PDB file of C-alpha atoms in Angstrom:
ATOM      1  CA  MET A   1      -0.130   0.012   0.141  1.00 68.00           C
ATOM      2  CA  SER A   2       1.117   3.619  -0.633  1.00 73.00           C
ATOM      3  CA  TYR A   3      -0.188   6.930   0.792  1.00 81.00           C
ATOM      4  CA  PHE A   4      -3.080   8.380  -0.728  1.00 91.00           C
ATOM      5  CA  ARG A   5      -1.674  11.943  -0.243  1.00 92.00           C
ATOM      6  CA  GLN A   6       1.475  13.111   1.392  1.00 91.00           C
ATOM      7  CA  HIS A   7       0.099  16.677   1.949  1.00 94.00           C
ATOM      8  CA  THR A   8      -3.543  17.696   3.674  1.00 96.00           C
ATOM      9  CA  PRO A   9      -4.175  21.236   1.893  1.00 97.00           C
ATOM     10  CA  LYS A  10      -4.601  23.727   4.308  1.00 97.00           C
ATOM     11  CA  ARG A  11      -6.805  26.759   3.038  1.00 97.00           C
ATOM     12  CA  ARG A  12      -5.456  30.337   4.501  1.00 96.00           C
ATOM     13  CA  ASN A  13      -7.786  32.386   6.694  1.00 95.00           C
ATOM     14  CA  ILE A  14      -8.574  34.574   3.702  1.00 94.00           C
ATOM     15  CA  THR A  15     -11.949  37.072   4.165  1.00 92.00           C
ATOM     16  CA  THR A  16     -11.005  39.642   1.515  1.00 89.00           C
ATOM     17  CA  ASP A  17     -14.672  40.324  -0.064  1.00 89.00           C
ATOM     18  CA  VAL A  18     -14.311  39.965  -3.432  1.00 93.00           C
ATOM     19  CA  SER A  19     -16.957  40.062  -6.400  1.00 94.00           C
ATOM     20  CA  SER A  20     -16.543  36.464  -7.716  1.00 95.00           C
ATOM     21  CA  TYR A  21     -15.334  33.283  -6.300  1.00 95.00           C
ATOM     22  CA  GLY A  22     -13.180  32.950  -9.260  1.00 94.00           C
ATOM     23  CA  LYS A  23     -11.080  35.614  -7.843  1.00 95.00           C
ATOM     24  CA  HIS A  24      -9.461  33.296  -5.041  1.00 96.00           C
ATOM     25  CA  ARG A  25      -8.227  31.206  -7.828  1.00 95.00           C
ATOM     26  CA  ASP A  26      -4.346  31.865  -7.381  1.00 95.00           C
ATOM     27  CA  SER A  27      -4.463  31.546  -3.834  1.00 97.00           C
ATOM     28  CA  ILE A  28      -6.805  28.373  -3.999  1.00 97.00           C
ATOM     29  CA  LYS A  29      -4.276  26.713  -6.114  1.00 96.00           C
ATOM     30  CA  GLU A  30      -1.383  27.924  -3.717  1.00 97.00           C
ATOM     31  CA  ASP A  31      -3.091  26.484  -0.818  1.00 98.00           C
ATOM     32  CA  PHE A  32      -4.098  23.302  -2.219  1.00 98.00           C
ATOM     33  CA  LEU A  33      -0.555  22.761  -3.693  1.00 96.00           C
ATOM     34  CA  ASN A  34      -1.513  23.001  -7.561  1.00 95.00           C
ATOM     35  CA  ARG A  35      -3.671  18.922  -6.675  1.00 96.00           C
ATOM     36  CA  CYS A  36      -7.153  18.272  -6.732  1.00 97.00           C
ATOM     37  CA  GLY A  37      -8.623  18.178  -3.191  1.00 98.00           C
ATOM     38  CA  TYR A  38     -10.766  15.367  -3.905  1.00 98.00           C
ATOM     39  CA  CYS A  39      -8.273  12.923  -5.658  1.00 97.00           C
ATOM     40  CA  ASN A  40      -4.601  14.734  -5.322  1.00 96.00           C
ATOM     41  CA  ASP A  41      -4.038  14.829  -9.006  1.00 95.00           C
ATOM     42  CA  ILE A  42      -1.484  17.645  -9.518  1.00 93.00           C
ATOM     43  CA  ASP A  43      -2.166  20.066 -12.284  1.00 93.00           C
ATOM     44  CA  THR A  44       0.842  19.681 -14.392  1.00 87.00           C
ATOM     45  CA  TRP A  45      -0.177  16.743 -16.280  1.00 80.00           C
ATOM     46  CA  ARG A  46      -4.036  17.661 -17.006  1.00 76.00           C
ATOM     47  CA  PHE A  47      -4.859  18.931 -20.223  1.00 68.00           C
ATOM     48  CA  ILE A  48      -8.341  20.125 -19.051  1.00 74.00           C
ATOM     49  CA  TRP A  49      -8.276  22.781 -16.811  1.00 84.00           C
ATOM     50  CA  PHE A  50      -8.897  22.848 -12.944  1.00 93.00           C
ATOM     51  CA  GLU A  51     -12.113  24.253 -11.589  1.00 96.00           C
ATOM     52  CA  ILE A  52     -13.237  26.229  -7.937  1.00 97.00           C
ATOM     53  CA  ASP A  53     -15.748  23.686  -6.437  1.00 97.00           C
ATOM     54  CA  HIS A  54     -17.558  24.636  -3.387  1.00 97.00           C
ATOM     55  CA  PHE A  55     -17.231  22.255  -1.184  1.00 98.00           C
ATOM     56  CA  VAL A  56     -20.729  22.953   0.232  1.00 97.00           C
ATOM     57  CA  PRO A  57     -22.836  23.690  -3.084  1.00 96.00           C
ATOM     58  CA  GLN A  58     -23.900  26.756  -3.651  1.00 95.00           C
ATOM     59  CA  LYS A  59     -27.651  25.796  -3.326  1.00 94.00           C
ATOM     60  CA  TYR A  60     -27.376  24.713   0.138  1.00 94.00           C
ATOM     61  CA  LEU A  61     -25.528  27.742   1.465  1.00 92.00           C
ATOM     62  CA  CYS A  62     -27.472  29.999   3.984  1.00 90.00           C
ATOM     63  CA  LYS A  63     -24.671  31.254   6.437  1.00 91.00           C
ATOM     64  CA  ILE A  64     -21.884  31.978   3.839  1.00 89.00           C
ATOM     65  CA  THR A  65     -21.595  33.382   0.971  1.00 90.00           C
ATOM     66  CA  GLU A  66     -20.861  31.538  -2.467  1.00 93.00           C
ATOM     67  CA  THR A  67     -17.368  33.624  -2.176  1.00 94.00           C
ATOM     68  CA  ASP A  68     -16.643  32.572   1.043  1.00 95.00           C
ATOM     69  CA  TYR A  69     -12.591  31.487   0.802  1.00 97.00           C
ATOM     70  CA  SER A  70     -13.516  28.814   3.783  1.00 96.00           C
ATOM     71  CA  ASN A  71     -15.783  26.733   1.442  1.00 97.00           C
ATOM     72  CA  LEU A  72     -13.572  26.534  -1.799  1.00 98.00           C
ATOM     73  CA  VAL A  73     -11.742  23.700  -3.247  1.00 98.00           C
ATOM     74  CA  TYR A  74      -9.020  23.438  -5.654  1.00 98.00           C
ATOM     75  CA  ALA A  75     -10.595  20.581  -7.630  1.00 97.00           C
ATOM     76  CA  CYS A  76      -9.805  18.852 -11.224  1.00 96.00           C
ATOM     77  CA  ARG A  77     -12.750  19.106 -13.948  1.00 95.00           C
ATOM     78  CA  SER A  78     -13.251  15.477 -13.372  1.00 95.00           C
ATOM     79  CA  CYS A  79     -13.927  15.587  -9.602  1.00 97.00           C
ATOM     80  CA  ASN A  80     -15.792  18.898  -9.856  1.00 97.00           C
ATOM     81  CA  ASN A  81     -18.035  17.504 -12.452  1.00 96.00           C
ATOM     82  CA  ALA A  82     -18.843  13.984 -10.423  1.00 97.00           C
ATOM     83  CA  LYS A  83     -19.297  15.699  -6.993  1.00 97.00           C
ATOM     84  CA  ARG A  84     -21.844  18.689  -8.646  1.00 94.00           C
ATOM     85  CA  ALA A  85     -24.088  19.548  -6.314  1.00 94.00           C
ATOM     86  CA  LYS A  86     -24.333  16.419  -4.687  1.00 97.00           C
ATOM     87  CA  TRP A  87     -24.929  17.063  -0.786  1.00 97.00           C
ATOM     88  CA  PRO A  88     -27.283  14.415   0.865  1.00 97.00           C
ATOM     89  CA  THR A  89     -27.814  15.801   4.439  1.00 97.00           C
ATOM     90  CA  GLU A  90     -29.456  19.058   2.444  1.00 96.00           C
ATOM     91  CA  ASN A  91     -27.956  21.152   5.386  1.00 96.00           C
ATOM     92  CA  GLU A  92     -24.913  23.237   4.999  1.00 95.00           C
ATOM     93  CA  ASP A  93     -23.938  22.503   8.767  1.00 96.00           C
ATOM     94  CA  ILE A  94     -23.878  18.607   8.443  1.00 97.00           C
ATOM     95  CA  HIS A  95     -21.218  17.332   5.934  1.00 97.00           C
ATOM     96  CA  ASN A  96     -22.102  13.558   6.118  1.00 98.00           C
ATOM     97  CA  GLN A  97     -24.391  11.386   8.071  1.00 97.00           C
ATOM     98  CA  ASN A  98     -24.701   7.632   8.553  1.00 97.00           C
ATOM     99  CA  ASN A  99     -21.407   6.795   6.092  1.00 97.00           C
ATOM    100  CA  VAL A 100     -23.108   9.118   3.363  1.00 98.00           C
ATOM    101  CA  GLY A 101     -21.446  12.639   2.290  1.00 98.00           C
ATOM    102  CA  PHE A 102     -18.452  14.059   2.455  1.00 98.00           C
ATOM    103  CA  ILE A 103     -15.652  15.197   4.273  1.00 98.00           C
ATOM    104  CA  ASP A 104     -13.886  18.460   3.636  1.00 98.00           C
ATOM    105  CA  PRO A 105     -10.209  17.784   2.108  1.00 98.00           C
ATOM    106  CA  CYS A 106      -8.524  20.177   4.163  1.00 98.00           C
ATOM    107  CA  ASN A 107      -9.423  17.786   7.323  1.00 97.00           C
ATOM    108  CA  GLU A 108      -7.228  15.401   8.248  1.00 96.00           C
ATOM    109  CA  GLU A 109     -10.081  12.952   8.147  1.00 97.00           C
ATOM    110  CA  TYR A 110     -10.048  12.597   4.625  1.00 97.00           C
ATOM    111  CA  ASN A 111      -6.820  11.117   4.514  1.00 95.00           C
ATOM    112  CA  ASP A 112      -8.158   8.102   6.424  1.00 96.00           C
ATOM    113  CA  GLN A 113     -10.699   7.113   3.915  1.00 97.00           C
ATOM    114  CA  PHE A 114      -8.656   6.428   1.004  1.00 97.00           C
ATOM    115  CA  ASP A 115      -5.298   4.535   0.264  1.00 96.00           C
ATOM    116  CA  ARG A 116      -3.676   3.931  -2.883  1.00 95.00           C
ATOM    117  CA  LEU A 117      -2.460   0.254  -4.286  1.00 94.00           C
ATOM    118  CA  ASP A 118       1.107   0.652  -5.214  1.00 88.00           C
ATOM    119  CA  ILE A 119       0.354   0.996  -8.719  1.00 90.00           C
ATOM    120  CA  GLY A 120      -1.293   4.122  -7.919  1.00 91.00           C
ATOM    121  CA  ARG A 121      -5.378   3.067  -7.977  1.00 95.00           C
ATOM    122  CA  ILE A 122      -7.006   4.496  -5.006  1.00 97.00           C
ATOM    123  CA  ILE A 123      -8.910   2.571  -3.134  1.00 97.00           C
ATOM    124  CA  PRO A 124     -11.768   3.087  -0.063  1.00 98.00           C
ATOM    125  CA  ASN A 125     -10.555   2.397   3.492  1.00 97.00           C
ATOM    126  CA  THR A 126     -14.277   3.215   5.131  1.00 98.00           C
ATOM    127  CA  GLU A 127     -18.044   2.720   4.712  1.00 98.00           C
ATOM    128  CA  LEU A 128     -17.883   7.039   4.236  1.00 98.00           C
ATOM    129  CA  GLY A 129     -14.923   6.375   2.092  1.00 98.00           C
ATOM    130  CA  LYS A 130     -16.617   3.773  -0.025  1.00 98.00           C
ATOM    131  CA  TRP A 131     -19.422   6.627  -0.819  1.00 98.00           C
ATOM    132  CA  MET A 132     -17.062   9.355  -1.619  1.00 98.00           C
ATOM    133  CA  TYR A 133     -15.070   7.068  -3.832  1.00 98.00           C
ATOM    134  CA  ASN A 134     -17.890   6.060  -5.899  1.00 98.00           C
ATOM    135  CA  ALA A 135     -19.718  10.062  -5.717  1.00 98.00           C
ATOM    136  CA  LEU A 136     -16.178  11.058  -6.937  1.00 98.00           C
ATOM    137  CA  ASN A 137     -15.529   8.678  -9.760  1.00 98.00           C
ATOM    138  CA  LEU A 138     -12.228   7.951  -7.756  1.00 98.00           C
ATOM    139  CA  TYR A 139     -12.273   4.459  -9.342  1.00 97.00           C
ATOM    140  CA  LYS A 140     -11.163   6.176 -12.722  1.00 96.00           C
ATOM    141  CA  PRO A 141      -8.014   5.102 -14.457  1.00 93.00           C
ATOM    142  CA  GLN A 142      -6.746   8.648 -15.074  1.00 93.00           C
ATOM    143  CA  HIS A 143      -5.980   9.237 -11.155  1.00 93.00           C
ATOM    144  CA  GLU A 144      -3.867   6.177 -11.250  1.00 92.00           C
ATOM    145  CA  ILE A 145      -2.207   7.508 -14.197  1.00 91.00           C
ATOM    146  CA  ILE A 146      -1.422  10.820 -13.136  1.00 92.00           C
ATOM    147  CA  TRP A 147      -0.225   9.435  -9.736  1.00 91.00           C
ATOM    148  CA  ASN A 148       2.135   7.063 -11.715  1.00 89.00           C
ATOM    149  CA  ILE A 149       3.530  10.011 -13.878  1.00 90.00           C
ATOM    150  CA  ASP A 150       3.961  12.417 -11.150  1.00 90.00           C
ATOM    151  CA  LEU A 151       5.910   9.441  -9.044  1.00 88.00           C
ATOM    152  CA  LEU A 152       7.849   9.432 -12.470  1.00 88.00           C
ATOM    153  CA  ASP A 153       8.353  13.350 -12.470  1.00 87.00           C
ATOM    154  CA  ASN A 154       9.904  13.164  -8.749  1.00 86.00           C
ATOM    155  CA  LEU A 155      12.078  10.288  -9.308  1.00 85.00           C
ATOM    156  CA  ILE A 156      13.600  12.195 -12.487  1.00 84.00           C
ATOM    157  CA  ASP A 157      13.920  15.244 -10.172  1.00 84.00           C
ATOM    158  CA  GLU A 158      15.930  12.905  -7.624  1.00 83.00           C
ATOM    159  CA  ILE A 159      17.930  11.521 -10.579  1.00 80.00           C
ATOM    160  CA  GLU A 160      18.665  14.982 -11.948  1.00 77.00           C
ATOM    161  CA  GLU A 161      20.383  16.073  -8.517  1.00 80.00           C
ATOM    162  CA  ILE A 162      22.222  12.844  -8.726  1.00 75.00           C
ATOM    163  CA  LEU A 163      23.660  13.709 -11.589  1.00 72.00           C
ATOM    164  CA  ASN A 164      24.257  17.376 -11.112  1.00 73.00           C
ATOM    165  CA  SER A 165      26.529  16.068  -8.113  1.00 75.00           C
ATOM    166  CA  THR A 166      28.756  13.463 -10.183  1.00 70.00           C
ATOM    167  CA  PRO A 167      30.703  13.807 -13.203  1.00 67.00           C
ATOM    168  CA  SER A 168      28.678  14.789 -16.615  1.00 65.00           C
ATOM    169  CA  ASP A 169      27.483  12.168 -18.855  1.00 67.00           C
ATOM    170  CA  LYS A 170      26.176  13.813 -22.180  1.00 71.00           C
ATOM    171  CA  LEU A 171      23.556  11.133 -22.674  1.00 69.00           C
ATOM    172  CA  SER A 172      21.735  11.393 -19.507  1.00 73.00           C
ATOM    173  CA  ASN A 173      21.825  15.076 -19.568  1.00 74.00           C
ATOM    174  CA  ARG A 174      20.408  15.165 -23.131  1.00 75.00           C
ATOM    175  CA  LEU A 175      17.614  12.615 -21.754  1.00 75.00           C
ATOM    176  CA  LEU A 176      17.160  14.860 -18.985  1.00 77.00           C
ATOM    177  CA  LYS A 177      16.957  17.995 -20.968  1.00 79.00           C
ATOM    178  CA  CYS A 178      14.322  16.327 -23.538  1.00 76.00           C
ATOM    179  CA  TYR A 179      12.286  15.300 -20.885  1.00 79.00           C
ATOM    180  CA  ARG A 180      12.048  19.064 -19.208  1.00 80.00           C
ATOM    181  CA  GLU A 181      11.292  20.438 -22.680  1.00 82.00           C
ATOM    182  CA  PHE A 182       8.423  17.958 -22.702  1.00 79.00           C
ATOM    183  CA  LYS A 183       7.367  19.036 -19.146  1.00 80.00           C
ATOM    184  CA  ASN A 184       7.298  22.599 -20.337  1.00 79.00           C
ATOM    185  CA  TYR A 185       5.294  21.840 -23.332  1.00 75.00           C
ATOM    186  CA  VAL A 186       2.641  20.302 -21.212  1.00 74.00           C
ATOM    187  CA  LYS A 187       2.408  23.489 -19.102  1.00 74.00           C
ATOM    188  CA  LYS A 188       2.384  25.451 -21.538  1.00 73.00           C
ATOM    189  CA  LEU A 189      -0.545  23.931 -22.989  1.00 66.00           C
ATOM    190  CA  ASN A 190      -2.371  24.021 -19.883  1.00 65.00           C
ATOM    191  CA  SER A 191      -2.128  27.268 -19.153  1.00 65.00           C
ATOM    192  CA  ALA A 192      -3.216  28.149 -22.742  1.00 58.00           C
TER     193      ALA A 192
END
């Protein structure tokens, strides 16, 4: 088994009044470390943009506004579309009940709901985790693929550090340069 995610996202206490929740995009992206709060996919390897999800769907908000930073989640389009306005309790104060509903991804308890197989596949650990797993479509192979690409990227970073501290090897340096060019190309596609 592997960890589901290494870091739990933490929202800053941003209370700035904004005209649209989209104005929080840069801050929420930073607080979520460029990762989907629900599946932990990093946005580097996604060709479809990331979005801002309202953890408690807008139609159930009574006490807070749609621009309230404490209710926003940086989410991949897949998870955001799967979650949509699902909110089984229909009460903004009750996130889950009887193993049905959601846990805020900024809550440490969210990590207990899931693990990963060594191949990167997400698996639920609890009954509530099973419900969220199905509600968010966390069984999709894209999560496994992106996890593996991210793992490979981290290994390449480690290799690069080792190569930089040893005598030059022209072939390995050329391979790393090609890889970095490809990664920068993907980033440009994602930001366009």
